[in-house]
Tab-separated table of N, CA and C in Angstrom:
chain	number	residue	atom	x	y	z
A	7	MET	N	0.914	-1.162	0.052
A	7	MET	CA	-0.178	-0.242	-0.146
A	7	MET	C	0.849	1.202	-0.052
A	8	ILE	N	0.672	2.379	-0.687
A	8	ILE	CA	1.274	3.442	-0.790
A	8	ILE	C	0.469	4.671	-0.567
A	9	HIS	N	0.839	5.440	-0.047
A	9	HIS	CA	0.189	6.905	0.382
A	9	HIS	C	1.250	8.104	-0.612
A	10	GLN	N	0.438	8.704	-1.061
A	10	GLN	CA	0.910	9.803	-1.980
A	10	GLN	C	0.554	11.442	-1.430
A	11	TYR	N	1.403	12.300	-1.127
A	11	TYR	CA	1.085	13.502	-0.899
A	11	TYR	C	1.983	14.567	-1.128
A	12	LYS	N	1.481	15.580	-1.221
A	12	LYS	CA	2.599	16.942	-1.468
A	12	LYS	C	2.481	17.771	-0.194
A	13	ASN	N	3.692	18.239	-0.224
A	13	ASN	CA	4.130	19.042	1.248
A	13	ASN	C	5.313	19.906	1.039
A	14	ASN	N	5.131	21.223	1.035
A	14	ASN	CA	6.040	22.403	0.738
A	14	ASN	C	6.911	21.897	-0.721
A	15	GLY	N	6.100	21.959	-1.682
A	15	GLY	CA	6.754	21.675	-3.059
A	15	GLY	C	7.423	20.079	-3.116
A	16	TYR	N	7.246	19.450	-2.548
A	16	TYR	CA	7.780	17.978	-2.476
A	16	TYR	C	6.600	17.042	-2.829
A	17	ASN	N	6.837	16.217	-3.730
A	17	ASN	CA	5.936	14.988	-4.054
A	17	ASN	C	6.372	13.700	-3.331
A	18	ILE	N	5.661	13.562	-1.973
A	18	ILE	CA	6.322	12.465	-1.239
A	18	ILE	C	5.426	11.073	-1.359
A	19	VAL	N	6.093	9.999	-1.484
A	19	VAL	CA	5.246	8.860	-1.879
A	19	VAL	C	5.956	7.794	-0.629
A	20	LEU	N	4.873	7.054	0.260
A	20	LEU	CA	5.171	6.340	1.060
A	20	LEU	C	4.796	5.247	0.855
A	21	ASP	N	5.980	3.983	0.726
A	21	ASP	CA	5.350	2.827	0.847
A	21	ASP	C	5.258	2.097	2.338
A	22	VAL	N	4.006	2.010	2.557
A	22	VAL	CA	3.539	1.750	4.061
A	22	VAL	C	4.061	0.345	4.568
A	23	ASN	N	4.030	-0.378	3.849
A	23	ASN	CA	4.643	-1.810	4.266
A	23	ASN	C	6.006	-2.178	4.614
A	24	SER	N	6.639	-1.324	3.837
A	24	SER	CA	8.110	-1.140	3.818
A	24	SER	C	9.009	-0.069	4.790
A	25	GLY	N	7.820	1.046	4.682
A	25	GLY	CA	8.634	1.912	5.687
A	25	GLY	C	9.443	2.985	4.382
A	26	SER	N	9.414	2.645	3.201
A	26	SER	CA	10.140	3.505	2.574
A	26	SER	C	9.691	4.891	2.114
A	27	ILE	N	10.348	5.815	1.818
A	27	ILE	CA	9.701	6.932	1.393
A	27	ILE	C	10.766	7.342	0.001
A	28	HIS	N	9.876	8.198	-0.236
A	28	HIS	CA	10.566	8.556	-1.829
A	28	HIS	C	9.710	10.098	-2.467
A	29	VAL	N	10.874	10.644	-2.292
A	29	VAL	CA	10.753	11.804	-3.218
A	29	VAL	C	10.841	12.003	-4.610
A	30	VAL	N	9.553	12.401	-5.307
A	30	VAL	CA	9.564	11.902	-6.801
A	30	VAL	C	9.089	13.268	-7.530
A	31	ASP	N	9.210	13.229	-8.925
A	31	ASP	CA	9.236	14.500	-9.689
A	31	ASP	C	7.485	14.278	-10.115
A	32	ASP	N	7.183	15.222	-10.477
A	32	ASP	CA	5.564	15.314	-10.992
A	32	ASP	C	5.299	14.226	-11.940
A	33	VAL	N	6.027	13.834	-12.599
A	33	VAL	CA	5.784	12.758	-13.625
A	33	VAL	C	5.599	11.424	-13.116
A	34	VAL	N	6.358	11.123	-12.137
A	34	VAL	CA	6.501	9.845	-11.355
A	34	VAL	C	5.271	10.024	-10.382
A	35	TYR	N	5.212	10.781	-9.695
A	35	TYR	CA	3.908	11.215	-8.885
A	35	TYR	C	2.363	10.641	-9.681
A	36	ASP	N	2.347	11.546	-10.597
A	36	ASP	CA	1.363	11.268	-11.344
A	36	ASP	C	0.991	10.011	-12.066
A	37	VAL	N	2.008	9.269	-12.557
A	37	VAL	CA	2.011	7.883	-12.913
A	37	VAL	C	1.737	6.879	-11.920
A	38	LEU	N	2.432	7.099	-10.679
A	38	LEU	CA	1.632	6.259	-9.660
A	38	LEU	C	0.347	6.446	-9.160
A	39	SER	N	0.072	7.646	-9.290
A	39	SER	CA	-1.434	8.210	-8.835
A	39	SER	C	-2.372	7.209	-9.689
A	40	LEU	N	-2.263	6.892	-11.159
A	40	LEU	CA	-2.844	6.282	-12.445
A	40	LEU	C	-2.958	4.478	-12.050
A	41	MET	N	-1.557	4.397	-11.604
A	41	MET	CA	-1.203	2.942	-11.339
A	41	MET	C	-2.344	2.323	-10.306
A	42	ASP	N	-2.708	1.146	-10.800
A	42	ASP	CA	-3.510	0.211	-10.203
A	42	ASP	C	-2.679	-0.667	-8.943
A	43	GLU	N	-2.707	-0.447	-7.848
A	43	GLU	CA	-1.769	-1.227	-6.857
A	43	GLU	C	-2.378	-2.763	-7.000
A	44	GLU	N	-3.412	-3.040	-7.334
A	44	GLU	CA	-4.225	-4.507	-7.103
A	44	GLU	C	-3.488	-5.214	-8.411
A	45	ASN	N	-3.417	-4.428	-9.399
A	45	ASN	CA	-2.999	-5.328	-11.023
A	45	ASN	C	-1.600	-5.939	-11.018
A	46	ALA	N	-1.867	-7.080	-10.945
A	46	ALA	CA	-0.459	-7.756	-10.973
A	46	ALA	C	0.479	-7.415	-12.402
A	47	ASP	N	-0.118	-7.163	-13.202
A	47	ASP	CA	0.545	-6.659	-14.618
A	47	ASP	C	0.536	-5.082	-14.797
A	48	ARG	N	0.864	-4.437	-13.939
A	48	ARG	CA	1.105	-2.849	-13.550
A	48	ARG	C	1.835	-2.354	-14.441
A	49	TYR	N	3.252	-3.321	-14.927
A	49	TYR	CA	4.242	-2.689	-15.847
A	49	TYR	C	4.277	-3.434	-17.369
A	50	GLY	N	2.966	-3.996	-17.409
A	50	GLY	CA	2.677	-4.796	-18.613
A	50	GLY	C	2.261	-3.532	-19.762
A	51	GLU	N	2.474	-4.182	-20.843
A	51	GLU	CA	2.189	-2.980	-22.175
A	51	GLU	C	0.745	-2.352	-22.104
A	52	ALA	N	-0.536	-2.862	-21.786
A	52	ALA	CA	-1.749	-2.301	-21.898
A	52	ALA	C	-1.763	-1.508	-20.425
A	53	GLU	N	-1.092	-1.824	-19.555
A	53	GLU	CA	-1.195	-0.663	-18.496
A	53	GLU	C	-0.160	0.691	-18.676
A	54	PHE	N	0.740	0.246	-19.348
A	54	PHE	CA	1.664	1.441	-19.967
A	54	PHE	C	0.769	2.274	-21.071
A	55	SER	N	0.298	1.679	-22.135
A	55	SER	CA	-0.584	2.355	-23.050
A	55	SER	C	-1.599	3.054	-22.384
A	56	ARG	N	-2.355	2.645	-21.058
A	56	ARG	CA	-3.230	3.665	-20.707
A	56	ARG	C	-2.849	4.677	-19.949
A	57	ILE	N	-1.623	4.662	-19.256
A	57	ILE	CA	-1.323	5.650	-18.472
A	57	ILE	C	-0.779	6.513	-19.454
A	58	ALA	N	0.296	6.195	-20.228
A	58	ALA	CA	0.809	7.118	-21.350
A	58	ALA	C	0.016	7.756	-21.837
A	59	ASP	N	-1.416	7.201	-22.522
A	59	ASP	CA	-2.367	8.032	-23.099
A	59	ASP	C	-2.777	9.349	-22.049
A	60	VAL	N	-2.842	9.078	-20.853
A	60	VAL	CA	-3.443	9.885	-19.898
A	60	VAL	C	-2.281	10.885	-19.512
A	61	ILE	N	-1.381	10.706	-19.418
A	61	ILE	CA	-0.312	11.604	-19.296
A	61	ILE	C	0.207	12.306	-20.366
A	62	LEU	N	0.373	11.747	-21.504
A	62	LEU	CA	0.671	12.525	-22.786
A	62	LEU	C	-0.152	13.332	-23.166
A	63	LYS	N	-1.514	12.865	-22.913
A	63	LYS	CA	-2.712	13.610	-23.732
A	63	LYS	C	-3.131	14.974	-22.660
A	64	ASN	N	-2.860	14.720	-21.299
A	64	ASN	CA	-3.679	15.845	-20.360
A	64	ASN	C	-2.498	16.747	-19.760
A	65	ASP	N	-1.297	16.167	-19.061
A	65	ASP	CA	-0.574	17.092	-18.213
A	65	ASP	C	0.715	17.551	-18.945
A	66	TYR	N	1.462	16.408	-19.592
A	66	TYR	CA	2.711	16.707	-20.248
A	66	TYR	C	2.825	16.395	-21.553
A	67	LYS	N	2.108	16.988	-22.358
A	67	LYS	CA	1.845	16.883	-23.632
A	67	LYS	C	3.217	17.399	-24.506
A	68	GLU	N	3.771	18.330	-24.024
A	68	GLU	CA	5.079	18.730	-24.934
A	68	GLU	C	6.326	18.491	-24.035
A	69	GLU	N	6.265	18.215	-22.528
A	69	GLU	CA	7.411	17.884	-21.730
A	69	GLU	C	7.905	16.466	-21.695
A	70	VAL	N	6.877	15.605	-22.010
A	70	VAL	CA	7.246	14.026	-21.538
A	70	VAL	C	7.200	13.404	-22.999
A	71	THR	N	8.124	12.497	-23.307
A	71	THR	CA	7.766	11.517	-24.252
A	71	THR	C	7.515	9.677	-23.689
A	72	LYS	N	7.353	9.462	-24.614
A	72	LYS	CA	7.001	7.954	-24.199
A	72	LYS	C	8.324	7.086	-23.988
A	73	GLU	N	9.321	7.697	-24.312
A	73	GLU	CA	10.914	7.099	-23.449
A	73	GLU	C	10.678	7.576	-22.573
A	74	ASP	N	10.681	8.971	-22.088
A	74	ASP	CA	10.899	9.012	-20.746
A	74	ASP	C	9.839	8.236	-19.773
A	75	LEU	N	8.616	8.129	-20.212
A	75	LEU	CA	7.438	7.052	-19.429
A	75	LEU	C	8.097	5.813	-19.276
A	76	LYS	N	8.813	5.181	-20.304
A	76	LYS	CA	9.345	3.860	-20.316
A	76	LYS	C	10.461	4.032	-19.316
A	77	ASP	N	11.302	5.215	-19.087
A	77	ASP	CA	12.012	5.075	-18.023
A	77	ASP	C	11.495	5.192	-16.795
A	78	VAL	N	10.415	5.587	-16.510
A	78	VAL	CA	9.801	6.001	-15.379
A	78	VAL	C	9.115	4.503	-14.739
A	79	PHE	N	8.271	3.858	-15.823
A	79	PHE	CA	8.078	2.496	-15.586
A	79	PHE	C	9.175	1.655	-15.279
A	80	SER	N	10.504	1.779	-15.824
A	80	SER	CA	11.083	0.871	-15.506
A	80	SER	C	11.930	1.094	-13.981
A	81	ASP	N	12.202	2.823	-13.545
A	81	ASP	CA	12.674	2.817	-12.548
A	81	ASP	C	11.640	2.046	-11.311
A	82	LEU	N	10.278	2.302	-11.445
A	82	LEU	CA	9.480	2.144	-10.591
A	82	LEU	C	9.367	0.526	-10.484
A	83	GLN	N	9.603	-0.410	-11.353
A	83	GLN	CA	9.658	-1.638	-11.313
A	83	GLN	C	10.630	-2.091	-10.667
A	84	GLU	N	12.004	-1.553	-10.852
A	84	GLU	CA	13.179	-1.648	-10.178
A	84	GLU	C	12.831	-1.476	-8.528
A	85	LEU	N	12.499	-0.447	-8.270
A	85	LEU	CA	12.089	0.086	-6.839
A	85	LEU	C	11.050	-0.969	-6.430
A	86	GLU	N	10.106	-1.643	-7.008
A	86	GLU	CA	9.103	-2.990	-6.436
A	86	GLU	C	9.957	-4.023	-6.292
A	87	GLU	N	11.031	-4.274	-7.060
A	87	GLU	CA	11.848	-5.565	-7.367
A	87	GLU	C	12.663	-5.388	-5.930
A	88	ASN	N	13.358	-4.338	-5.418
A	88	ASN	CA	14.011	-4.043	-4.430
A	88	ASN	C	13.413	-4.176	-3.107
A	89	GLY	N	11.972	-4.364	-3.004
A	89	GLY	CA	11.213	-4.377	-1.806
A	89	GLY	C	10.889	-2.977	-1.272
A	90	THR	N	10.907	-1.596	-1.962
A	90	THR	CA	10.557	-0.360	-1.528
A	90	THR	C	9.633	-0.051	-2.161
A	91	LEU	N	8.566	-0.465	-2.890
A	91	LEU	CA	7.366	-0.068	-3.358
A	91	LEU	C	6.577	-1.121	-3.730
A	92	PHE	N	5.020	-0.776	-3.603
A	92	PHE	CA	4.077	-1.505	-3.501
A	92	PHE	C	4.604	-3.092	-2.904
A	93	THR	N	5.091	-3.149	-1.616
A	93	THR	CA	5.310	-4.144	-1.166
A	93	THR	C	4.091	-4.776	-0.426
A	94	LYS	N	4.145	-6.191	-0.122
A	94	LYS	CA	2.901	-6.827	0.252
A	94	LYS	C	2.799	-6.566	1.877
A	95	ASP	N	1.606	-6.666	2.424
A	95	ASP	CA	1.527	-6.505	3.741
A	95	ASP	C	1.790	-8.129	4.401
A	96	VAL	N	2.632	-8.027	5.176
A	96	VAL	CA	2.802	-9.398	5.632
A	96	VAL	C	1.946	-9.786	7.035
A	97	TYR	N	1.601	-8.711	7.357
A	97	TYR	CA	0.774	-8.679	8.595
A	97	TYR	C	-0.653	-9.051	8.512
A	98	LYS	N	-1.175	-8.801	7.412
A	98	LYS	CA	-2.790	-8.849	6.995
A	98	LYS	C	-3.243	-9.891	7.595
A	99	GLU	N	-2.969	-11.155	7.235
A	99	GLU	CA	-3.107	-12.523	7.561
A	99	GLU	C	-3.119	-12.549	9.112
A	100	GLY	N	-2.214	-12.194	9.654
A	100	GLY	CA	-2.001	-12.155	11.174
A	100	GLY	C	-2.924	-11.394	12.103
A	101	VAL	N	-3.263	-10.512	11.586
A	101	VAL	CA	-4.171	-9.302	12.306
A	101	VAL	C	-5.603	-10.062	12.985
A	102	ILE	N	-6.294	-10.954	11.766
A	102	ILE	CA	-7.179	-11.465	12.242
A	102	ILE	C	-7.126	-12.309	13.544
A	103	ASP	N	-6.273	-13.506	13.537
A	103	ASP	CA	-5.926	-14.308	14.619
A	103	ASP	C	-5.202	-13.254	16.039
A	104	PHE	N	-4.550	-12.275	15.529
A	104	PHE	CA	-4.073	-11.381	16.826
A	104	PHE	C	-5.171	-10.639	17.513
A	105	LYS	N	-6.404	-10.340	16.834
A	105	LYS	CA	-7.393	-9.771	17.277
A	105	LYS	C	-8.404	-10.733	18.184
A	106	LYS	N	-8.235	-11.931	17.947
A	106	LYS	CA	-8.852	-13.353	18.542
A	106	LYS	C	-8.273	-13.844	19.642
A	107	ARG	N	-6.977	-13.393	20.028
A	107	ARG	CA	-6.019	-13.921	20.909
A	107	ARG	C	-6.924	-13.425	22.239
A	108	GLN	N	-6.119	-14.510	23.223
A	108	GLN	CA	-6.688	-14.172	24.614
A	108	GLN	C	-5.783	-12.797	25.300
A	109	THR	N	-6.594	-12.053	25.696
A	109	THR	CA	-5.595	-10.974	26.281
A	109	THR	C	-5.414	-11.153	27.692
A	110	VAL	N	-4.366	-10.681	28.166
A	110	VAL	CA	-3.922	-10.536	29.572
A	110	VAL	C	-3.791	-9.360	30.175
A	111	VAL	N	-3.782	-8.932	31.401
A	111	VAL	CA	-3.488	-7.735	31.906
A	111	VAL	C	-1.844	-7.868	32.324
A	112	LYS	N	-1.202	-7.072	31.559
A	112	LYS	CA	0.567	-6.938	31.795
A	112	LYS	C	0.937	-6.352	33.134
A	113	ALA	N	-0.039	-5.252	33.415
A	113	ALA	CA	0.361	-4.175	34.591
A	113	ALA	C	-0.731	-3.515	34.786
A	114	LEU	N	-0.695	-2.954	36.186
A	114	LEU	CA	-1.945	-2.217	36.637
A	114	LEU	C	-1.373	-0.870	37.590
A	115	CYS	N	-1.383	0.160	37.343
A	115	CYS	CA	-1.224	1.218	37.901
A	115	CYS	C	-2.385	1.399	39.041
A	116	LEU	N	-2.151	1.595	40.152
A	116	LEU	CA	-3.072	1.818	41.119
A	116	LEU	C	-2.842	3.449	41.875
A	117	HIS	N	-3.793	4.283	41.897
A	117	HIS	CA	-3.613	5.467	42.702
A	117	HIS	C	-4.218	5.307	44.100
A	118	ILE	N	-3.356	4.788	44.933
A	118	ILE	CA	-3.265	4.455	46.196
A	118	ILE	C	-3.644	6.115	46.964
A	119	ALA	N	-2.993	7.069	46.735
A	119	ALA	CA	-3.232	8.080	47.643
A	119	ALA	C	-3.544	9.378	46.478
A	120	HIS	N	-4.606	10.037	47.158
A	120	HIS	CA	-4.775	11.333	46.386
A	120	HIS	C	-4.702	12.317	47.473
A	121	ASP	N	-3.277	12.584	47.715
A	121	ASP	CA	-2.881	13.514	48.581
A	121	ASP	C	-1.173	13.416	48.541
A	122	CYS	N	-0.709	14.743	49.106
A	122	CYS	CA	0.786	14.690	49.157
A	122	CYS	C	0.934	15.680	50.424
A	123	ASN	N	2.000	14.985	51.000
A	123	ASN	CA	2.428	15.643	52.343
A	123	ASN	C	3.380	16.975	52.302
A	124	LEU	N	3.823	17.239	51.124
A	124	LEU	CA	4.408	18.428	50.930
A	124	LEU	C	3.624	19.882	51.068
A	125	ALA	N	2.741	19.639	50.440
A	125	ALA	CA	1.808	20.914	50.604
A	125	ALA	C	2.451	22.113	49.993
A	126	CYS	N	3.225	22.359	49.133
A	126	CYS	CA	3.813	23.438	48.609
A	126	CYS	C	2.887	24.409	47.875
A	127	ARG	N	2.936	25.781	48.352
A	127	ARG	CA	1.914	26.673	47.807
A	127	ARG	C	1.998	26.785	46.366
A	128	TYR	N	3.001	26.554	45.941
A	128	TYR	CA	3.005	26.742	44.153
A	128	TYR	C	2.451	25.477	43.535
A	129	CYS	N	2.204	24.750	44.064
A	129	CYS	CA	2.200	23.163	43.191
A	129	CYS	C	0.743	23.545	42.298
A	130	PHE	N	0.684	22.650	41.400
A	130	PHE	CA	-0.206	22.722	40.635
A	130	PHE	C	-1.503	22.059	41.119
A	131	ALA	N	-1.315	21.358	41.802
A	131	ALA	CA	-2.309	20.129	42.554
A	131	ALA	C	-2.970	21.076	43.716
A	132	GLY	N	-3.024	22.136	43.831
A	132	GLY	CA	-3.622	22.895	44.869
A	132	GLY	C	-3.123	22.622	46.674
A	133	GLU	N	-1.652	22.164	46.563
A	133	GLU	CA	-1.042	21.583	47.782
A	133	GLU	C	-1.269	20.459	48.044
A	134	GLY	N	-1.538	19.560	47.169
A	134	GLY	CA	-1.277	18.163	47.414
A	134	GLY	C	-3.084	17.650	47.345
A	135	GLU	N	-4.075	18.522	47.487
A	135	GLU	CA	-5.161	18.308	47.263
A	135	GLU	C	-5.816	17.989	45.938
A	136	TYR	N	-5.190	18.077	44.745
A	136	TYR	CA	-5.488	17.661	43.233
A	136	TYR	C	-7.146	18.118	43.299
A	137	GLN	N	-7.400	19.080	43.604
A	137	GLN	CA	-8.705	19.574	43.487
A	137	GLN	C	-9.769	18.871	43.833
A	138	GLY	N	-9.899	17.937	44.910
A	138	GLY	CA	-10.613	16.847	45.490
A	138	GLY	C	-10.613	17.055	46.632
A	139	ASP	N	-10.744	15.801	47.420
A	139	ASP	CA	-10.748	15.572	48.744
A	139	ASP	C	-9.438	14.663	49.008
A	140	ARG	N	-8.630	14.850	49.675
A	140	ARG	CA	-7.369	14.066	50.354
A	140	ARG	C	-7.924	12.921	50.780
A	141	SER	N	-7.581	11.714	50.213
A	141	SER	CA	-7.794	10.428	50.570
A	141	SER	C	-7.035	9.386	50.289
A	142	LEU	N	-7.226	8.335	50.645
A	142	LEU	CA	-6.084	6.899	50.319
A	142	LEU	C	-7.389	5.868	49.848
A	143	MET	N	-6.859	4.774	48.859
A	143	MET	CA	-7.744	3.959	48.601
A	143	MET	C	-7.892	3.090	49.555
A	144	SER	N	-9.076	2.565	49.753
A	144	SER	CA	-9.661	1.691	50.788
A	144	SER	C	-9.039	0.147	50.288
A	145	TYR	N	-8.817	-0.401	51.630
A	145	TYR	CA	-8.298	-1.797	51.829
A	145	TYR	C	-9.167	-2.680	50.653
A	146	GLU	N	-10.347	-2.523	50.687
A	146	GLU	CA	-11.238	-3.607	49.937
A	146	GLU	C	-11.027	-3.199	48.221
A	147	VAL	N	-10.998	-1.833	47.936
A	147	VAL	CA	-10.806	-1.649	46.227
A	147	VAL	C	-9.334	-2.150	45.895
A	148	GLY	N	-8.370	-1.841	46.838
A	148	GLY	CA	-6.844	-2.466	46.696
A	148	GLY	C	-6.885	-3.994	46.650
A	149	LYS	N	-7.384	-4.473	47.576
A	149	LYS	CA	-7.747	-6.041	47.375
A	149	LYS	C	-8.307	-6.344	46.116
A	150	LYS	N	-9.408	-5.770	45.566
A	150	LYS	CA	-10.180	-6.239	44.475
A	150	LYS	C	-9.200	-5.836	43.363
A	151	ALA	N	-8.548	-4.804	43.079
A	151	ALA	CA	-7.678	-4.593	42.184
A	151	ALA	C	-6.565	-5.620	42.084
A	152	LEU	N	-6.161	-6.204	43.070
A	152	LEU	CA	-5.135	-7.208	43.125
A	152	LEU	C	-5.542	-8.185	42.405
A	153	ASP	N	-6.911	-8.793	42.869
A	153	ASP	CA	-7.201	-9.868	42.645
A	153	ASP	C	-7.523	-10.000	41.216
A	154	PHE	N	-7.964	-8.729	40.388
A	154	PHE	CA	-8.116	-8.607	39.010
A	154	PHE	C	-7.192	-8.780	38.657
A	155	LEU	N	-5.892	-8.339	38.983
A	155	LEU	CA	-4.744	-8.534	38.209
A	155	LEU	C	-4.304	-10.050	38.226
A	156	VAL	N	-4.313	-10.739	39.563
A	156	VAL	CA	-4.139	-12.090	39.486
A	156	VAL	C	-4.830	-12.945	38.332
A	157	ALA	N	-6.285	-12.788	38.665
A	157	ALA	CA	-6.949	-13.570	37.777
A	157	ALA	C	-7.159	-13.148	36.628
A	158	ASN	N	-6.607	-12.252	35.868
A	158	ASN	CA	-6.483	-11.542	34.033
A	158	ASN	C	-5.369	-11.511	33.813
A	159	SER	N	-4.223	-11.950	34.367
A	159	SER	CA	-2.513	-12.084	34.117
A	159	SER	C	-2.289	-13.120	33.195
A	160	GLY	N	-3.113	-14.195	33.049
A	160	GLY	CA	-2.788	-15.233	32.674
A	160	GLY	C	-1.532	-15.995	33.046
A	161	SER	N	-0.359	-16.313	32.350
A	161	SER	CA	0.358	-17.370	32.794
A	161	SER	C	1.669	-16.310	32.943
A	162	ARG	N	1.439	-15.090	32.999
A	162	ARG	CA	2.493	-14.056	33.308
A	162	ARG	C	2.814	-13.988	34.727
A	163	ARG	N	4.321	-13.734	34.819
A	163	ARG	CA	4.674	-13.881	36.115
A	163	ARG	C	5.644	-12.435	36.258
A	164	ASN	N	5.838	-12.168	37.783
A	164	ASN	CA	6.302	-10.886	37.948
A	164	ASN	C	5.818	-9.568	37.150
């Protein structure tokens, strides 16, 4: 999968699956926007003719030749062969299984004390009150939290 965007005068193409970032000229940018990513024969003669017709008739009548477009296609094909453009999503199949997995609690952060014994006048927390009542977590709530952690941590230890 690729994402294309323009920013500060740059044409940027990001190949999401490989993490490759390409800064390209206007012609390459437009050719990529016309390419069908799902087409296995994206460098074939039929696809070249289709894209060349659009590019040469519309945007670059005088500036670009068919030879230039053949060079663009060749360069794009080389990038793909090197694994930096139109790469396959190797995680696509695993995502479904990943979502079905049994989840476990790895850590639990408890807010034991809603208080501070320093009571600094400049404190953002209103001298330790944190804009609320000063309080400590009850034994019952703490015990329930730890029971929850043990019950939902699976085979994890420590």
